[in-house]
Coordinates of C-alpha atoms and ligand atoms in Angstrom, one line a residue:
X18 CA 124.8 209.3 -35.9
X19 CA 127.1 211.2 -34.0
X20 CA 129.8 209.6 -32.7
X21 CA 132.4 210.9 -29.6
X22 CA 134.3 207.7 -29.6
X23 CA 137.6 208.0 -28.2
X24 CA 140.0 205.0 -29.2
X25 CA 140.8 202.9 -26.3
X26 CA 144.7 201.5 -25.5
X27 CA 145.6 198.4 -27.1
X28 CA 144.5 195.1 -24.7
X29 CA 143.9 191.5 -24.4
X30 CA 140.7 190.8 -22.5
X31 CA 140.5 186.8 -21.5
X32 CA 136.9 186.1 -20.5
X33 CA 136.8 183.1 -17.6
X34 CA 133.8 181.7 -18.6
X35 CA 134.1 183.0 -22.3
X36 CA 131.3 180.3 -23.8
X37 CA 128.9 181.1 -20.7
X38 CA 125.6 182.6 -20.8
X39 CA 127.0 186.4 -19.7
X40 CA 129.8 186.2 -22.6
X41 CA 127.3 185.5 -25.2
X42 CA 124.6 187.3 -24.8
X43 CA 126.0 190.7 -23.1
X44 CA 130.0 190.7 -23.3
X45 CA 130.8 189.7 -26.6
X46 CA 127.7 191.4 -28.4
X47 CA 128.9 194.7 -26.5
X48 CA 132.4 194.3 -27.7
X49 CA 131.1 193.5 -31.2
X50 CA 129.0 196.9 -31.2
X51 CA 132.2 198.7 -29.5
X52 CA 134.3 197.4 -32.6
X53 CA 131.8 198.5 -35.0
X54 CA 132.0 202.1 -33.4
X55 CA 136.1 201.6 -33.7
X56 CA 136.7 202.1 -30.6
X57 CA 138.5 198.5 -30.7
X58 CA 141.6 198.7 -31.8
X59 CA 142.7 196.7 -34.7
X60 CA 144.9 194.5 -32.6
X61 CA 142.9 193.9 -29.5
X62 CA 142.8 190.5 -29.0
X63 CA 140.1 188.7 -27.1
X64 CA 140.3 185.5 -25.4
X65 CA 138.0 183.1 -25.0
X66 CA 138.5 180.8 -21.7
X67 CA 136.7 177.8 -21.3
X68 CA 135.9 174.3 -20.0
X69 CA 134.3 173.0 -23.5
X70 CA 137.0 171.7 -25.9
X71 CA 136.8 174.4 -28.5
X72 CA 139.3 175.4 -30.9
X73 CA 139.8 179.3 -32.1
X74 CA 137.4 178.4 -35.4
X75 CA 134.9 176.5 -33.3
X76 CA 134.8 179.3 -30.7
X77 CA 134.7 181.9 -33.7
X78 CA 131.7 180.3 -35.0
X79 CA 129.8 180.0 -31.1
X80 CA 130.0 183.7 -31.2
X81 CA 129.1 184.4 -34.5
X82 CA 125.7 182.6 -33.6
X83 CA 125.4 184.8 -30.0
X84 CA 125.5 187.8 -31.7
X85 CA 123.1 187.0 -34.4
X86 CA 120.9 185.9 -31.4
X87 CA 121.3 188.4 -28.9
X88 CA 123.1 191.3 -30.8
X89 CA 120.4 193.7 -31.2
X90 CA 119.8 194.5 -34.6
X91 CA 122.4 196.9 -35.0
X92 CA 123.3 197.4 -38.7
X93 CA 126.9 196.0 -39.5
X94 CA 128.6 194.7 -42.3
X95 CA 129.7 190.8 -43.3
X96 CA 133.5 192.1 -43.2
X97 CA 133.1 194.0 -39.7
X98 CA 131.6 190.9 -38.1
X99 CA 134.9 188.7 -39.7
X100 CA 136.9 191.4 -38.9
X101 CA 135.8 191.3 -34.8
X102 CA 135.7 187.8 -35.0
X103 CA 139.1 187.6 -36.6
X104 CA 140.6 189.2 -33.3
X105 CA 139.1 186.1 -31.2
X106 CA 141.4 183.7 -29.6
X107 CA 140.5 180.8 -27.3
X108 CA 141.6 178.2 -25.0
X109 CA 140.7 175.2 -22.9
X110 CA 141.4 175.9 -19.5
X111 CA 140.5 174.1 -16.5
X112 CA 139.9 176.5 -13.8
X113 CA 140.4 174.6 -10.8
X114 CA 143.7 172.3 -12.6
X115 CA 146.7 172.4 -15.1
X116 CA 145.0 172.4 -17.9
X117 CA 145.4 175.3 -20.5
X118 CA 147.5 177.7 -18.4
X119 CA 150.5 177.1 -19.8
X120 CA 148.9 178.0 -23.7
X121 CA 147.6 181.2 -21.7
X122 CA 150.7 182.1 -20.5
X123 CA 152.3 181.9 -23.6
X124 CA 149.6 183.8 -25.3
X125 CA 150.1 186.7 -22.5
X126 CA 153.5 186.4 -22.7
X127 CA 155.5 189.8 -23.1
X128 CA 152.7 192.0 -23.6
X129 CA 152.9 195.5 -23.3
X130 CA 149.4 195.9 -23.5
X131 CA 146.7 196.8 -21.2
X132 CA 145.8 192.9 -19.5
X133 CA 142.3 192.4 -18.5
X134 CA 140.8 189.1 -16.9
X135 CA 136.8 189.1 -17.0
X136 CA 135.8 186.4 -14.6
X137 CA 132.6 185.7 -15.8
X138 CA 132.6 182.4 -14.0
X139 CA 130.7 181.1 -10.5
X140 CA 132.1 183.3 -7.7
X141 CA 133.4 179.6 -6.1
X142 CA 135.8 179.6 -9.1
X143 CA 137.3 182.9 -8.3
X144 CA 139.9 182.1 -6.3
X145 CA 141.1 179.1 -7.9
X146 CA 141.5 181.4 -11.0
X147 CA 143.2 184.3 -9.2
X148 CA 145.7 182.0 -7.4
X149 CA 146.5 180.3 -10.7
X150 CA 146.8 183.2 -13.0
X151 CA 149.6 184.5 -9.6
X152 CA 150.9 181.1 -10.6
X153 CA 151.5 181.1 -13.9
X154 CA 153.0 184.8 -13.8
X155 CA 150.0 187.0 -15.0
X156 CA 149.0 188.2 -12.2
X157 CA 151.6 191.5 -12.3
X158 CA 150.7 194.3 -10.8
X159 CA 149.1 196.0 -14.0
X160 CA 146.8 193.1 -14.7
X161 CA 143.5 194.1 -13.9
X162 CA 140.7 191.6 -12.9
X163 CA 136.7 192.2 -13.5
X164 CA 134.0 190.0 -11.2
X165 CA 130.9 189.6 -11.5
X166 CA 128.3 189.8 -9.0
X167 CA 127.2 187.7 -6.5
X168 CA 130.1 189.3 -5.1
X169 CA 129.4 187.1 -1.8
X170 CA 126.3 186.6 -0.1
X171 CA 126.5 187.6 3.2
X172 CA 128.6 189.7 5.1
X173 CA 131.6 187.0 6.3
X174 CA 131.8 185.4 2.6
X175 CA 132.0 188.9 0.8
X176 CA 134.6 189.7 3.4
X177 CA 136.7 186.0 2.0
X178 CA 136.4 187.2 -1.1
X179 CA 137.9 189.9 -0.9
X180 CA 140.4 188.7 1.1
X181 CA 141.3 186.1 -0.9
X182 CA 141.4 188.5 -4.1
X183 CA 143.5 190.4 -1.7
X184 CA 146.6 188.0 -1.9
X185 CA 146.7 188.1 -5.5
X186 CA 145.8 191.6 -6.7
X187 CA 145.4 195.3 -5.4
X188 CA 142.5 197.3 -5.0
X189 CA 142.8 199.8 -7.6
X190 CA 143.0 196.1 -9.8
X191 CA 139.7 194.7 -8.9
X192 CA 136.9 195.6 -11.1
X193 CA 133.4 194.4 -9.3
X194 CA 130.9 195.1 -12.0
X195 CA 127.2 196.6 -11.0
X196 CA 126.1 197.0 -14.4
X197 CA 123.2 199.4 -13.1
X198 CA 126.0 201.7 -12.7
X199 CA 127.1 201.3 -16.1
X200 CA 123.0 202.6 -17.6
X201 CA 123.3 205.7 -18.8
X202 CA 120.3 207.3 -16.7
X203 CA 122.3 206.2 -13.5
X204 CA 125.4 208.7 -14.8
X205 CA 123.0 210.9 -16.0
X206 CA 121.4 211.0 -12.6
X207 CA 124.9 212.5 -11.3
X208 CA 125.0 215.2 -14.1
X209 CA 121.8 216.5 -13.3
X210 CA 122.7 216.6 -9.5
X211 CA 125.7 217.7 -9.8
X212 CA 125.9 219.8 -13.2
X213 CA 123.0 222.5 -12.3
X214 CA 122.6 224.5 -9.8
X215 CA 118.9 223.8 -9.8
X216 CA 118.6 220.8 -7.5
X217 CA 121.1 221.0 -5.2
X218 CA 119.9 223.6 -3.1
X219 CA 116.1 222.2 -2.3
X220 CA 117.8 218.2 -2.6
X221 CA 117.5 217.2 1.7
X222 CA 115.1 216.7 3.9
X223 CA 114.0 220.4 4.6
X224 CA 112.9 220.2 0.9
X225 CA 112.5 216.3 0.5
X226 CA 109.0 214.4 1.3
X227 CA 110.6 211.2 0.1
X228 CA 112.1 209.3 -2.3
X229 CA 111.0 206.1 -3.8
X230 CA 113.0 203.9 -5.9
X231 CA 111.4 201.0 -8.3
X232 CA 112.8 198.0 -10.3
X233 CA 109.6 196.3 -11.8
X234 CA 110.5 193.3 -13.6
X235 CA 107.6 191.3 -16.0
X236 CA 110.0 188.3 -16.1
X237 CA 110.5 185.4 -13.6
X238 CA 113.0 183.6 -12.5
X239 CA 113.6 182.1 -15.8
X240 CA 116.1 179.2 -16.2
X241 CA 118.2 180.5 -12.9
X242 CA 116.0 179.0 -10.3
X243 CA 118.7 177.1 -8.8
X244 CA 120.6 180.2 -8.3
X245 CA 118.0 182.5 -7.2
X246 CA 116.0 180.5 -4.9
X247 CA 119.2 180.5 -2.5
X248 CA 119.3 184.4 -3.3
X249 CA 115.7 186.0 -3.4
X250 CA 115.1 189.6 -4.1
X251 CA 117.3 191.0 -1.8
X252 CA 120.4 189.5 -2.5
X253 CA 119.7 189.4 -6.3
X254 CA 119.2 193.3 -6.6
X255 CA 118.7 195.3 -3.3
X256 CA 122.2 194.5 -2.0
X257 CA 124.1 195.8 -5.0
X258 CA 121.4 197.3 -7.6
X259 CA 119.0 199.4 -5.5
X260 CA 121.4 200.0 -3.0
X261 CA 123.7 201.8 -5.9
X262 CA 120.9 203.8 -6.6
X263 CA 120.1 204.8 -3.2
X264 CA 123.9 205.9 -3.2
X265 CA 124.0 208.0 -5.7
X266 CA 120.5 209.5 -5.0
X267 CA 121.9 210.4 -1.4
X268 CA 125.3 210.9 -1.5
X269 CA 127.1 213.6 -0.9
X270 CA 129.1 215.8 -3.8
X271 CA 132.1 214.1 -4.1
X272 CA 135.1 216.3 -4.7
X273 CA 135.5 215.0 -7.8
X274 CA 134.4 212.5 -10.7
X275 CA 137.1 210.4 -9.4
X276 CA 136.7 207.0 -8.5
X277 CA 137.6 207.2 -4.9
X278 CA 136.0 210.5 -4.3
X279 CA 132.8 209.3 -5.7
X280 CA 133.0 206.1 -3.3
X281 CA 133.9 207.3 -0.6
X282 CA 130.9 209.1 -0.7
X283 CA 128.8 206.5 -1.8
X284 CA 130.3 205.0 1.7
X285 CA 129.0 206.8 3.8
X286 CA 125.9 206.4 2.6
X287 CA 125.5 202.9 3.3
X288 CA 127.4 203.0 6.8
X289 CA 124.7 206.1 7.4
X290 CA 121.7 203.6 6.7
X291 CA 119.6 202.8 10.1
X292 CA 118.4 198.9 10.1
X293 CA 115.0 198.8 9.1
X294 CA 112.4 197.2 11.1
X295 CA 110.4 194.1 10.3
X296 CA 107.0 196.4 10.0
X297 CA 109.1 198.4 7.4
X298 CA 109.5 195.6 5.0
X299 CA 107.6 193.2 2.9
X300 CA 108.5 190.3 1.0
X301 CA 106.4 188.8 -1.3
X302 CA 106.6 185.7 -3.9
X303 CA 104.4 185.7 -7.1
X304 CA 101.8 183.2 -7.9
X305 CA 101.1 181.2 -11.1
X306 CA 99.4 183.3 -14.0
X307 CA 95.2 181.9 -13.9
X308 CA 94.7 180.1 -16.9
X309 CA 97.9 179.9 -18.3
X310 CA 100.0 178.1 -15.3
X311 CA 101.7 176.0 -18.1
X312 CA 103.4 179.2 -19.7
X313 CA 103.5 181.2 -16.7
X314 CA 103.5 179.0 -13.5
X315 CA 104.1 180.5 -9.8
X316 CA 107.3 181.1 -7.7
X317 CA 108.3 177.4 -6.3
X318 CA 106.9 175.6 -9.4
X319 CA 109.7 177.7 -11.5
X320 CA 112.4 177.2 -8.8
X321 CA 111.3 173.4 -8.4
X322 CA 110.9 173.9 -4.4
X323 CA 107.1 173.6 -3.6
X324 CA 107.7 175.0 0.2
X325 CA 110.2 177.9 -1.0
X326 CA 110.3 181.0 1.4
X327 CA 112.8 182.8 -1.0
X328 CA 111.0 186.1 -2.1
X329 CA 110.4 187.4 -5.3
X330 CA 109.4 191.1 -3.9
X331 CA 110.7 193.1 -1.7
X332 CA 109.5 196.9 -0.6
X333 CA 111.5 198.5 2.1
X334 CA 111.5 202.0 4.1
X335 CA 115.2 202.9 4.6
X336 CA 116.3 205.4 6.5
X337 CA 119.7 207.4 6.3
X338 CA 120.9 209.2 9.5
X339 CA 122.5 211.8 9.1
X340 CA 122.0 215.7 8.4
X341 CA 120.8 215.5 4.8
X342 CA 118.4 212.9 4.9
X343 CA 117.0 212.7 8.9
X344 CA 113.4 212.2 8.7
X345 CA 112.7 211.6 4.8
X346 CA 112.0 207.8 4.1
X347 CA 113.5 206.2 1.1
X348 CA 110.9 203.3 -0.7
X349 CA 112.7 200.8 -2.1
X350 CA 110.8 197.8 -4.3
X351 CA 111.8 195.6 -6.9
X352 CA 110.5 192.5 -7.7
X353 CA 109.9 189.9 -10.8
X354 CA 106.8 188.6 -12.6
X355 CA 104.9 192.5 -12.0
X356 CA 102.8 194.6 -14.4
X357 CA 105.3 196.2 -16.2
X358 CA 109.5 196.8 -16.7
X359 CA 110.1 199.7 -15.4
X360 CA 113.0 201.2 -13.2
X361 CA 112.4 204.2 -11.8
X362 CA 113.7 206.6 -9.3
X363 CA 111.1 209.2 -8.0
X364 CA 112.0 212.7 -5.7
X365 CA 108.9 213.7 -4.2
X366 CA 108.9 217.2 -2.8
X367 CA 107.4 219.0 0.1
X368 CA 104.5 220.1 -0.1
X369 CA 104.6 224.4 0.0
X370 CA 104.6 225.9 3.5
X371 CA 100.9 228.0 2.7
X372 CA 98.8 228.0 -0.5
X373 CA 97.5 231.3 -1.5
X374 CA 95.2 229.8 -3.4
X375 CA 93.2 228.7 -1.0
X376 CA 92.5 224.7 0.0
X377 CA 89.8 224.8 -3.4
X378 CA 92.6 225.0 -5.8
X379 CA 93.8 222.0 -4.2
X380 CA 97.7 220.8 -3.3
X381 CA 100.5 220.1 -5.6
X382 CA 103.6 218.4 -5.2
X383 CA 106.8 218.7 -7.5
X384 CA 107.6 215.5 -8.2
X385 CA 111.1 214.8 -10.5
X386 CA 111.0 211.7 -11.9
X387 CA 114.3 209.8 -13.1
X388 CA 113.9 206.9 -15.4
X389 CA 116.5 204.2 -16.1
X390 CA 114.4 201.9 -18.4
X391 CA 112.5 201.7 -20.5
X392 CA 111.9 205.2 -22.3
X393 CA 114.9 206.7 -20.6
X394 CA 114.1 210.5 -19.2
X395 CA 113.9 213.3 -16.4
X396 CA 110.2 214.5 -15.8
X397 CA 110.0 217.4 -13.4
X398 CA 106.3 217.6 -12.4
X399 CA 105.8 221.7 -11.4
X400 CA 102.1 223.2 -10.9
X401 CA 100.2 225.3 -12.8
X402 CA 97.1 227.0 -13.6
X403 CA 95.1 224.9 -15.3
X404 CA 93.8 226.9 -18.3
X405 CA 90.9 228.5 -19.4
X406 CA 87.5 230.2 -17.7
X407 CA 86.7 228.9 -13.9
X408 CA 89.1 230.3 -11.4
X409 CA 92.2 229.7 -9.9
X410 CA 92.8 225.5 -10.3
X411 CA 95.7 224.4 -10.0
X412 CA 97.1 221.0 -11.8
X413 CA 100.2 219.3 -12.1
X414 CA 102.3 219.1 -15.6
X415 CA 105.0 217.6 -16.7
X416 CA 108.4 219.3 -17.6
X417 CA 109.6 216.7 -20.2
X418 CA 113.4 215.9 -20.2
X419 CA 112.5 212.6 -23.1
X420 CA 116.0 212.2 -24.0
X421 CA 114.7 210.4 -26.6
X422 CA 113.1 213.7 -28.0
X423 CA 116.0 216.4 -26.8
X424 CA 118.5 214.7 -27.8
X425 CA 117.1 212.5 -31.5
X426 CA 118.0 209.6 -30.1
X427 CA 118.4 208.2 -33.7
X428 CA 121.6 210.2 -33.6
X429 CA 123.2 209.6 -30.6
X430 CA 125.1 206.4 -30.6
X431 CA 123.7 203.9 -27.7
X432 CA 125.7 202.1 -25.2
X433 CA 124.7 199.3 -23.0
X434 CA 126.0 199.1 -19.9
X435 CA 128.5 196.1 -20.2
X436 CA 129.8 197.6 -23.2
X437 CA 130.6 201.2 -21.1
X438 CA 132.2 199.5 -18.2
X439 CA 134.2 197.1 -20.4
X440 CA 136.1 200.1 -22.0
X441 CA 136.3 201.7 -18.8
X442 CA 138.2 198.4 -17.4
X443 CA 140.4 199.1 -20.6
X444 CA 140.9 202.6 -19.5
X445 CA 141.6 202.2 -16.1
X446 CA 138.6 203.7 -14.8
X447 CA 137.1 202.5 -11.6
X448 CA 134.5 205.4 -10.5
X449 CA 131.9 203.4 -11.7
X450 CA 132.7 200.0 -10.4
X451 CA 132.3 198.9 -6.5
X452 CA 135.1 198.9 -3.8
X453 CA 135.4 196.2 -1.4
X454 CA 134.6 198.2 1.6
X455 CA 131.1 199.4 0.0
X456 CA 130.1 195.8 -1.0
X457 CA 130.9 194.7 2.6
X458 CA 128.7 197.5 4.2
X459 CA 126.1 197.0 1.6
X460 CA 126.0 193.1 3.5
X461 CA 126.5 194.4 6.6
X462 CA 123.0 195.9 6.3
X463 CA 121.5 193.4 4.3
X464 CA 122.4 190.7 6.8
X465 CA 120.3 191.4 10.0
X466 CA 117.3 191.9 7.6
X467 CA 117.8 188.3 6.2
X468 CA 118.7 187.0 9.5
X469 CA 115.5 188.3 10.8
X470 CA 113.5 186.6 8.5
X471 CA 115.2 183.4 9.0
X472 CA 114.8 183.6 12.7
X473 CA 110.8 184.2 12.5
X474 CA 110.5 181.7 9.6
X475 CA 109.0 184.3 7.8
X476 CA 107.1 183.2 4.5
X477 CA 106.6 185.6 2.0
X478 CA 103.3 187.0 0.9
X479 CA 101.7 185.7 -1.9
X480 CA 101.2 188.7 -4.7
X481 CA 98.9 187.8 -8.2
X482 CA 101.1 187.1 -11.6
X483 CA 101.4 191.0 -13.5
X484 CA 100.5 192.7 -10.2
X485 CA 102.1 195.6 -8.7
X486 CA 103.0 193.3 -5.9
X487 CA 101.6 192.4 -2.6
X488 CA 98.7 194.4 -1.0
X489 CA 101.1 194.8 2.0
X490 CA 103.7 197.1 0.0
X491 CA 100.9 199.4 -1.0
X492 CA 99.8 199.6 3.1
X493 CA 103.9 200.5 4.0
X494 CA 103.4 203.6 2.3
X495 CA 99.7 204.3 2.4
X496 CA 99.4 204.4 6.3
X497 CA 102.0 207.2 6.2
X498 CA 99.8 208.7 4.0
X499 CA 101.8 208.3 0.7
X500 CA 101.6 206.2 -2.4
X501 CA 104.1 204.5 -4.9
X502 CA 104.1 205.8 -8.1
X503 CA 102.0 203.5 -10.4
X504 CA 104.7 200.7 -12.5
X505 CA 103.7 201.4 -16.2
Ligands
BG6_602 C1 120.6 191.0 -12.5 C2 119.8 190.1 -11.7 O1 121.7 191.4 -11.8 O2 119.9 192.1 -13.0 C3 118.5 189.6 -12.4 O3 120.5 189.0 -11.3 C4 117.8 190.8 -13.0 O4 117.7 188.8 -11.6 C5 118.7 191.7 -13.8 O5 116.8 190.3 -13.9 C6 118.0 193.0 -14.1 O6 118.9 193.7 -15.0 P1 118.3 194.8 -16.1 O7 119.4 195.4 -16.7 O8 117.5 193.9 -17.1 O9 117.4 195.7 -15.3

């Protein structure tokens, strides 16, 4: 395996919320595997903070059993999982009272470490926590804060959030996580923009038919009804995932790999976006599997809210006004319960101005296909002959960029998102973490789409259990004579 780990600075990480759902199954497991790959030191320390009355040994044990569960089956050894465990802490804390700030506060006490706070907790706790770690005296100006997303769910309470984190802690302290930002296709989707000189040149809309962008869930709701029936799919992922996407698909080139540079950018972009119009959006809500309702049962059966008009679905057209991108659409879907998993960002080029071929050989597109998950890779489509006795036919091929191939994936160490933007709260690095301004414009164009919905009393279209989605979604593209690419 190859491994380009570089040591990160000595910290204490409390986790808000340290026994929660989040800590077990994705931040502890990622810190477990980031320890295995040393790039913990020795002496970390993290801190498990929690309503349950735990001790250190009881909370040693709770996470002993996550990572067995949801660790992945990455090889390790007895004495590396002791050792990790070993540099657990924990402590009862009440979030919203006295209880267990003082033991904190000790435990922090006179540190010269990097200080990290994970708030991994309902967004209503945040700022009880923030006030009360200002409170208690660790809230100095190098503590640095990580929340979770929903950051907010509209416009107005994104803007109190921030506001309230605003008394407590500066900007350059706030961590929001978007862990699509932390999947390595998403960085490697600025490398190849940025890194050749191939794309640039031919990447607007003299070059640009138009770009679609896909996250195809299989799975439903699961056990967070509660949560997502006030959210639907387009507080759940367009505001923050997709929308990150579009960002770095259309921004500009920033300066620099600098955090600010890069969001500023990604900035504009939103604030560039048009609002989209009711006949340039469906939303859609899936219905029970046939046969097997028990395992797989519809939309308001999982949420528990039989007349339900949250949706499940959602396929956009976006537009972005300004000089790069007047005039090419972007298609944005995701959705839950559909055919397939697959995330997918697709470039679909012009087609050439004249084909000397002659209308016979028929007309190719390039098409460059960026894949977040699963099967991670580039695919470049370019046109060739096809081969063999017959005349001049043309057919499409694939340029391959598997990185799975290229690069022997066996060898290259893997790291999931959390675990990436966890050591990048360690080293101070916020490029790929939202500002406050971006999540507030990212709501102030969400907002007149759900408001619109909620002033028609729009109810969602029904779409089949393992479909592609409604039939409506396929008719937004196909009456501009376009097609999504198929989820597989
Ligand atoms: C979360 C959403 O942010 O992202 C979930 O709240 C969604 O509803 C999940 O399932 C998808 O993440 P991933 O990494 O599995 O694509």
């Amino acid at each position: 395996m190859v491994s380009r780990v570089i040591p990160v600075d000595l910290f204490d990480l409390v986790i808000f919320g340290g026994t929660g759902d989040l800590a077990r199954r994705k931040i502890l497991p990622g810190l477990f595997r980031r320890y295995c790959a040393e790039q913990m030191p020795q002496e970390a320390r993290i801190i498990g903070a929690a309503r349950s009355d735990l001790d250190a040994q009881g909370y040693r044990q709770m996470i002993r059993e996550a990572i067995a569960e949801f660790g992945g089956d990455s090889a390790h050894s007895d004495e590396q999982l002791d050792g990790f465990l070993a540099q657990l802490e924990y402590v009862t804390i009440d979030a919203r009272g006295d209880q267990g700030w003082k033991e904190l506060q000790a435990m922090m006490a006179g540190t010269t470490r990097v200080e990290a706070y994970y708030f991994s907790v309902a967004p209503a706790l945040f700022g009880d926590i923030a006030e009360r770690l200002q409170k208690w005296g660790m809230a100095d100006v190098d503590a640095r804060i990580v929340v979770e997303k929903p950051f907010g769910r509209d416009l107005a309470t994104a803007k109190a959030l921030n506001a309230t984190l605003a008394t407590y802690f500066n900007e350059d302290q706030i961590y929001r996580i978007d862990h699509y930002l932390g999947k390595e296709t998403v960085q490697n989707l600025m490398a190849v923009r940025f890194g050749n000189m191939l794309f640039e040149p031919l990447w607007n809309s003299q070059y640009v038919d138009h770009i679609q962008i896909t996250v195809a869930e299989t799975v439903g709701v699961g056990g967070r009804g509660e949560y997502y029936d006030k959210s639907g799919a387009m507080r759940d992922m367009v505001q923050n995932h997709l929308m990150q996407l579009l960002c770095l698909i259309a921004m500009e080139p920033p300066a620099r790999f600098s955090p600010d540079a890069v969001r500023d950018e990604k900035l504009k972009v939103i604030r560039a976006l048009d609002p989209v119009a009711s006949h340039h959006i469906v939303r859609g809500q899936y219905q029970a599997e046939p046969c097997n309702e028990a395992a797989n049962p519809g939309y308001r059966t999982a949420v528990d809210n039989p007349r339900s008009r949250t949706e499940s679905f959602v396929a956009l057209r976006a537009e972005i006004s300004n000089w790069r991108w007047a005039g090419t659409p972007f298609y944005l879907r995701t959705g839950k319960c559909l055919a397939a998993r697959a995330s997918e960002i697709t470039v679909v080029f012009k087609d050439t101005p004249h084909s000397i071929f002659g209308e016979d050989a028929g007309r190719h597109r390039n098409v460059l296909s960026i894949r977040l998950q699963p099967d991670e890779g580039i695919t470049l489509g370019v046109t060739i002959k096809e081969p063999g006795p017959g005349g001049m036919r043309l057919i499409d091929v694939p340029l391959d960029m598997s990185f799975a191939e290229a690069l022997k994936e066996d060898e290259v160490e893997q790291v999931d998102a959390y675990e990436r933007l966890i050591m990048d709260v360690i080293r101070g690095n916020q490029t790929l973490f939202m500002r406050g301004d971006e999540v507030e414009a990212a709501w102030a164009w969400t907002d007149p789409i759900i408001e619109g919905w909620q002033a028609r009393n729009d109810v969602p279209k029904p779409y089949d259990f393992g479909s592609d989605g409604p039939t409506d979604a396929t008719e937004l593209l196909r009456r501009e004579g376009r097609a999504w690419r198929p989820v597989t």
